[in-house]
Amino acid sequence: MSTTQLKAFHIVAQSGGFSQAARDMAISQSTLSAHVRELEAISGVNLLERKPRGVSLSPQGERLFEITARLFQAENEAKAFLRGDTGSAGGHLRVAADGPVLPLPILSRLKAERPQLTFSLSVDNSARVMEQIIDYRADVAITARAPDDPRLYGVKFLSMRLGLCVPVFHTLAARESVFVAELEGLSFVMRERGSRTREIFEKNLADHGISIQPVIEISSREGVREAIANGVGCGVVADLEFGHDARLSFVPLCDATELIDEYAICLAERRHLPLVRRFIEEAGRVL
């Protein structure tokens, strides 16, 4: 078997299909498919389950993907070292986060320190952010989910309080704060399950014995904000992540005792890499 065949399998597994993988590798789909078939033929192992739309990994494919993730991550680190990316001038950092507000000040400080630094930022719910770290698709992450997996290393760097996010014309918009009991029967717009903010909010509701109307789920943070601004329902947000939107008001939940803890995380085996270490150090500074 060849590195080319392993790379072809890895990109297909990472992309979830041959079409996107072919675009990522800048080769034809037929050539890519041939590389994967050759790898399966040589090994005698079925690695991919072909479907009408995309592919899924067989159990053997999942194990191989874990190995190729480490293989090509090590290759990328070797290339970065030889290019001098471990120095103070630059480097590239792949960042995952469950919101953009917290990681950007950290990245801004790193950029000032390393003028040639480049980075990518992927925003998703907390559960998927953790998956990106474990699957080697991100180098570091900011997430509200505690790193309880032994493969992960994390540092808690702040705690946030919950509040309502309501349109400025809502009856609660002018309040200085509200009690959780006042939410009884209100309609809410939220992210899908997997959102740590939603989990903490529901814990606070349960602690107070409060029921709300069936939740309207929207898959993106931007979609949730638009729905709230248009009066579809109330939302819930952490105080430091509210941001700025003239259409919306933030109203603290004064007796919501369950807080949202934020962590800077990475793979434990990669915590000593220079850029990874600096990111986590910067997260420890007051934002």
Coordinates of C-alpha atoms in Angstrom, one line a residue:
M1 CA 0.0 0.0 0.0
S2 CA 1.1 3.6 -0.6
T3 CA 0.9 6.9 1.2
T4 CA -1.2 8.2 -1.7
Q5 CA -3.8 5.4 -1.2
L6 CA -3.9 6.1 2.6
K7 CA -4.2 9.9 1.9
A8 CA -7.1 9.2 -0.5
F9 CA -8.9 7.1 2.1
H10 CA -8.3 9.7 4.8
I11 CA -9.6 12.6 2.7
V12 CA -12.7 10.7 1.7
A13 CA -13.4 9.6 5.3
Q14 CA -12.9 13.2 6.5
S15 CA -15.1 14.7 3.8
G16 CA -17.8 12.1 4.0
G17 CA -17.9 11.5 0.2
F18 CA -15.8 11.2 -3.0
S19 CA -17.0 14.4 -4.6
Q20 CA -15.8 16.8 -1.9
A21 CA -12.7 14.8 -1.3
A22 CA -11.8 15.0 -5.0
R23 CA -12.2 18.8 -4.9
D24 CA -10.0 18.9 -1.7
M25 CA -7.3 16.9 -3.4
A26 CA -7.6 18.6 -6.8
I27 CA -7.9 15.2 -8.6
S28 CA -10.6 13.5 -10.5
Q29 CA -13.2 11.5 -8.6
S30 CA -12.4 8.4 -10.7
T31 CA -8.7 8.6 -9.7
L32 CA -9.6 9.1 -6.1
S33 CA -12.0 6.1 -6.1
A34 CA -9.4 4.0 -7.8
H35 CA -6.9 4.7 -5.0
V36 CA -9.4 3.7 -2.3
R37 CA -10.4 0.5 -4.2
E38 CA -6.7 -0.4 -4.6
L39 CA -6.2 0.1 -0.8
E40 CA -9.2 -2.2 0.0
A41 CA -8.0 -4.8 -2.5
I42 CA -4.5 -4.9 -1.2
S43 CA -5.6 -5.1 2.4
G44 CA -8.6 -7.3 1.9
V45 CA -10.6 -5.0 4.2
N46 CA -13.8 -3.2 3.4
L47 CA -13.2 0.3 4.6
L48 CA -16.1 2.3 3.2
E49 CA -19.8 1.7 2.9
R50 CA -20.9 3.4 -0.3
K51 CA -24.3 5.1 -0.2
P52 CA -26.4 7.1 -2.7
R53 CA -25.2 10.3 -1.0
G54 CA -21.7 10.0 0.4
V55 CA -20.1 7.2 2.3
S56 CA -19.8 6.0 5.9
L57 CA -17.0 4.1 7.5
S58 CA -17.0 0.4 8.3
P59 CA -15.7 -0.6 11.7
Q60 CA -12.3 -1.3 10.1
G61 CA -12.5 2.0 8.3
E62 CA -13.1 3.9 11.6
R63 CA -10.0 2.3 13.1
L64 CA -7.9 3.1 10.1
F65 CA -9.2 6.7 10.1
E66 CA -8.0 7.2 13.7
I67 CA -4.5 6.0 12.5
T68 CA -4.4 8.1 9.4
A69 CA -5.5 11.2 11.4
R70 CA -2.4 10.8 13.6
L71 CA -0.2 10.0 10.6
F72 CA -1.1 13.1 8.5
Q73 CA -1.2 15.3 11.6
A74 CA 2.4 14.3 12.3
E75 CA 3.2 15.0 8.7
N76 CA 1.7 18.5 8.9
E77 CA 3.6 19.2 12.1
A78 CA 6.9 18.1 10.5
K79 CA 6.2 20.4 7.6
A80 CA 5.4 23.3 9.9
F81 CA 8.6 22.6 11.8
L82 CA 10.8 22.6 8.7
R83 CA 9.1 25.8 7.5
G84 CA 9.9 27.5 10.7
D85 CA 6.3 27.8 11.9
T86 CA 7.3 26.9 15.4
G87 CA 9.1 30.3 15.6
S88 CA 7.6 33.5 16.8
A89 CA 6.7 34.9 13.4
G90 CA 3.7 32.8 12.3
G91 CA 2.2 29.3 12.0
H92 CA -1.3 28.1 11.3
L93 CA -3.8 27.2 14.0
R94 CA -7.1 25.4 13.4
V95 CA -9.6 26.6 16.1
A96 CA -13.0 25.1 16.9
A97 CA -15.5 26.9 19.2
D98 CA -19.1 26.8 20.2
G99 CA -19.3 30.6 19.6
P100 CA -17.1 33.3 18.0
V101 CA -17.1 35.8 20.8
L102 CA -14.6 34.1 23.2
P103 CA -11.9 32.8 20.8
L104 CA -11.5 35.9 18.7
P105 CA -9.8 38.1 21.4
I106 CA -7.4 35.3 22.1
L107 CA -6.6 35.0 18.4
S108 CA -6.2 38.7 18.1
R109 CA -3.6 38.8 20.8
L110 CA -1.7 35.9 19.2
K111 CA -1.9 37.6 15.8
A112 CA -0.3 40.8 17.4
E113 CA 2.4 38.6 18.9
R114 CA 3.0 36.6 15.6
P115 CA 2.2 38.8 12.7
Q116 CA 2.4 36.0 10.1
L117 CA 0.0 33.8 12.0
T118 CA -2.9 32.4 10.1
F119 CA -5.9 30.6 11.5
S120 CA -9.3 29.0 10.7
L121 CA -12.3 29.2 13.0
S122 CA -15.0 26.6 12.9
V123 CA -18.2 27.3 15.0
D124 CA -20.5 24.5 16.0
N125 CA -22.3 23.1 19.0
S126 CA -20.2 21.9 22.0
A127 CA -20.5 18.2 21.2
R128 CA -19.3 18.6 17.6
V129 CA -16.4 20.9 18.8
M130 CA -15.1 18.1 21.0
E131 CA -15.4 15.7 18.0
Q132 CA -13.2 18.0 15.9
I133 CA -10.4 17.9 18.5
I134 CA -10.6 14.1 18.9
D135 CA -10.7 13.6 15.1
Y136 CA -7.6 15.8 14.6
R137 CA -9.7 18.3 12.6
A138 CA -8.9 21.1 15.0
D139 CA -5.8 22.0 17.0
V140 CA -7.5 23.8 19.9
A141 CA -11.0 24.6 21.0
I142 CA -13.1 26.9 23.2
T143 CA -16.1 25.0 24.5
A144 CA -18.5 25.0 27.4
R145 CA -18.2 21.2 27.7
A146 CA -15.8 19.9 30.3
P147 CA -13.0 17.7 28.8
D148 CA -13.8 14.4 30.6
D149 CA -12.2 12.3 27.8
P150 CA -8.7 11.0 28.9
R151 CA -7.4 11.9 25.4
L152 CA -8.1 15.6 26.1
Y153 CA -6.4 18.3 28.0
G154 CA -8.3 21.4 29.1
V155 CA -8.1 24.5 31.3
K156 CA -11.2 26.2 32.7
F157 CA -10.7 29.9 32.2
L158 CA -14.1 31.6 33.0
S159 CA -17.7 31.1 34.0
M160 CA -20.7 32.9 32.4
R161 CA -24.2 33.6 33.7
L162 CA -27.3 33.0 31.7
G163 CA -29.8 35.6 30.6
L164 CA -32.8 36.0 28.3
C165 CA -32.3 37.3 24.7
V166 CA -35.5 39.0 23.7
P167 CA -36.6 41.5 21.0
V168 CA -36.5 45.1 22.2
F169 CA -40.3 45.3 21.9
H170 CA -40.8 42.3 24.3
T171 CA -42.5 43.0 27.7
L172 CA -39.4 41.8 29.5
A173 CA -36.9 43.8 27.5
A174 CA -36.8 46.8 29.8
R175 CA -36.3 44.7 33.0
E176 CA -33.0 44.8 34.9
S177 CA -33.4 41.0 35.6
V178 CA -36.0 38.3 35.7
F179 CA -36.5 35.2 37.9
V180 CA -36.6 31.7 36.3
A181 CA -40.1 31.3 37.6
E182 CA -41.3 34.1 35.3
L183 CA -40.4 32.0 32.3
E184 CA -43.3 29.6 32.9
G185 CA -45.2 29.1 29.6
L186 CA -43.0 31.3 27.4
S187 CA -42.0 30.2 23.9
F188 CA -38.3 29.7 23.2
V189 CA -36.1 29.5 20.1
M190 CA -32.9 27.5 20.7
R191 CA -30.1 25.6 19.0
E192 CA -30.4 21.8 18.6
R193 CA -29.6 19.4 21.4
G194 CA -25.8 19.2 21.8
S195 CA -25.7 22.9 22.7
R196 CA -24.2 23.3 26.1
T197 CA -26.1 26.6 26.7
R198 CA -29.3 24.8 26.1
E199 CA -28.3 22.0 28.5
I200 CA -27.5 24.5 31.3
F201 CA -30.7 26.4 30.7
E202 CA -32.8 23.2 30.9
K203 CA -31.0 22.3 34.2
N204 CA -31.9 25.7 35.7
L205 CA -35.6 25.2 34.6
A206 CA -35.6 21.7 36.1
D207 CA -34.1 23.0 39.4
H208 CA -37.0 25.5 39.7
G209 CA -39.7 23.1 38.4
I210 CA -40.5 25.4 35.4
S211 CA -42.0 24.3 32.1
I212 CA -41.8 26.3 28.9
Q213 CA -43.6 26.0 25.6
P214 CA -42.2 23.4 23.1
V215 CA -38.9 24.7 21.9
I216 CA -38.4 25.8 18.3
E217 CA -35.1 24.4 17.1
I218 CA -32.9 26.3 14.6
S219 CA -29.5 24.8 13.6
S220 CA -27.5 28.0 13.5
R221 CA -26.7 30.7 16.0
E222 CA -27.5 33.4 13.4
G223 CA -30.9 31.7 12.6
V224 CA -31.8 31.7 16.3
R225 CA -31.0 35.5 16.6
E226 CA -33.1 36.3 13.5
A227 CA -36.0 34.3 14.8
I228 CA -35.9 36.1 18.2
A229 CA -35.5 39.5 16.6
N230 CA -38.7 38.8 14.6
G231 CA -40.7 37.8 17.6
V232 CA -40.8 34.1 17.1
G233 CA -39.9 33.4 20.7
C234 CA -37.4 34.2 23.5
G235 CA -33.9 32.9 23.5
V236 CA -31.2 32.2 26.2
V237 CA -27.6 33.3 26.0
A238 CA -24.5 33.6 28.2
D239 CA -23.8 37.1 29.3
L240 CA -20.3 37.4 27.6
E241 CA -21.6 36.0 24.3
F242 CA -24.6 38.3 23.8
G243 CA -22.6 40.6 21.5
H244 CA -24.2 43.7 19.9
D245 CA -27.6 43.8 18.1
A246 CA -29.8 46.9 18.3
R247 CA -32.9 44.7 17.8
L248 CA -32.3 42.6 20.9
S249 CA -32.0 43.0 24.6
F250 CA -30.2 40.9 27.2
V251 CA -32.0 40.4 30.5
P252 CA -30.1 38.5 33.3
L253 CA -31.7 35.5 34.9
C254 CA -31.0 36.5 38.5
D255 CA -31.6 33.1 40.2
A256 CA -30.1 30.8 37.5
T257 CA -27.5 29.2 39.7
E258 CA -26.2 26.7 37.0
L259 CA -23.4 28.6 35.3
I260 CA -21.7 27.9 31.9
D261 CA -18.0 27.1 32.4
E262 CA -15.7 27.7 29.4
Y263 CA -12.6 25.6 28.7
A264 CA -9.7 25.9 26.3
I265 CA -8.9 22.3 25.2
C266 CA -6.6 20.3 23.0
L267 CA -5.4 16.7 22.6
A268 CA -3.3 15.8 25.6
E269 CA -0.6 14.5 23.4
R270 CA -0.4 17.9 21.6
R271 CA -0.5 20.3 24.6
H272 CA 3.2 21.1 24.4
L273 CA 3.2 22.2 20.8
P274 CA 4.2 25.9 20.8
L275 CA 1.1 27.4 19.1
V276 CA -1.3 25.1 21.1
R277 CA 0.4 25.9 24.3
R278 CA 0.4 29.7 23.6
F279 CA -3.3 29.6 22.7
I280 CA -4.2 27.9 26.0
E281 CA -2.0 30.3 28.0
E282 CA -3.7 33.3 26.3
A283 CA -7.2 31.8 27.1
G284 CA -6.2 32.0 30.8
R285 CA -5.9 35.8 30.6
V286 CA -9.0 37.9 31.5
L287 CA -11.0 38.5 28.3

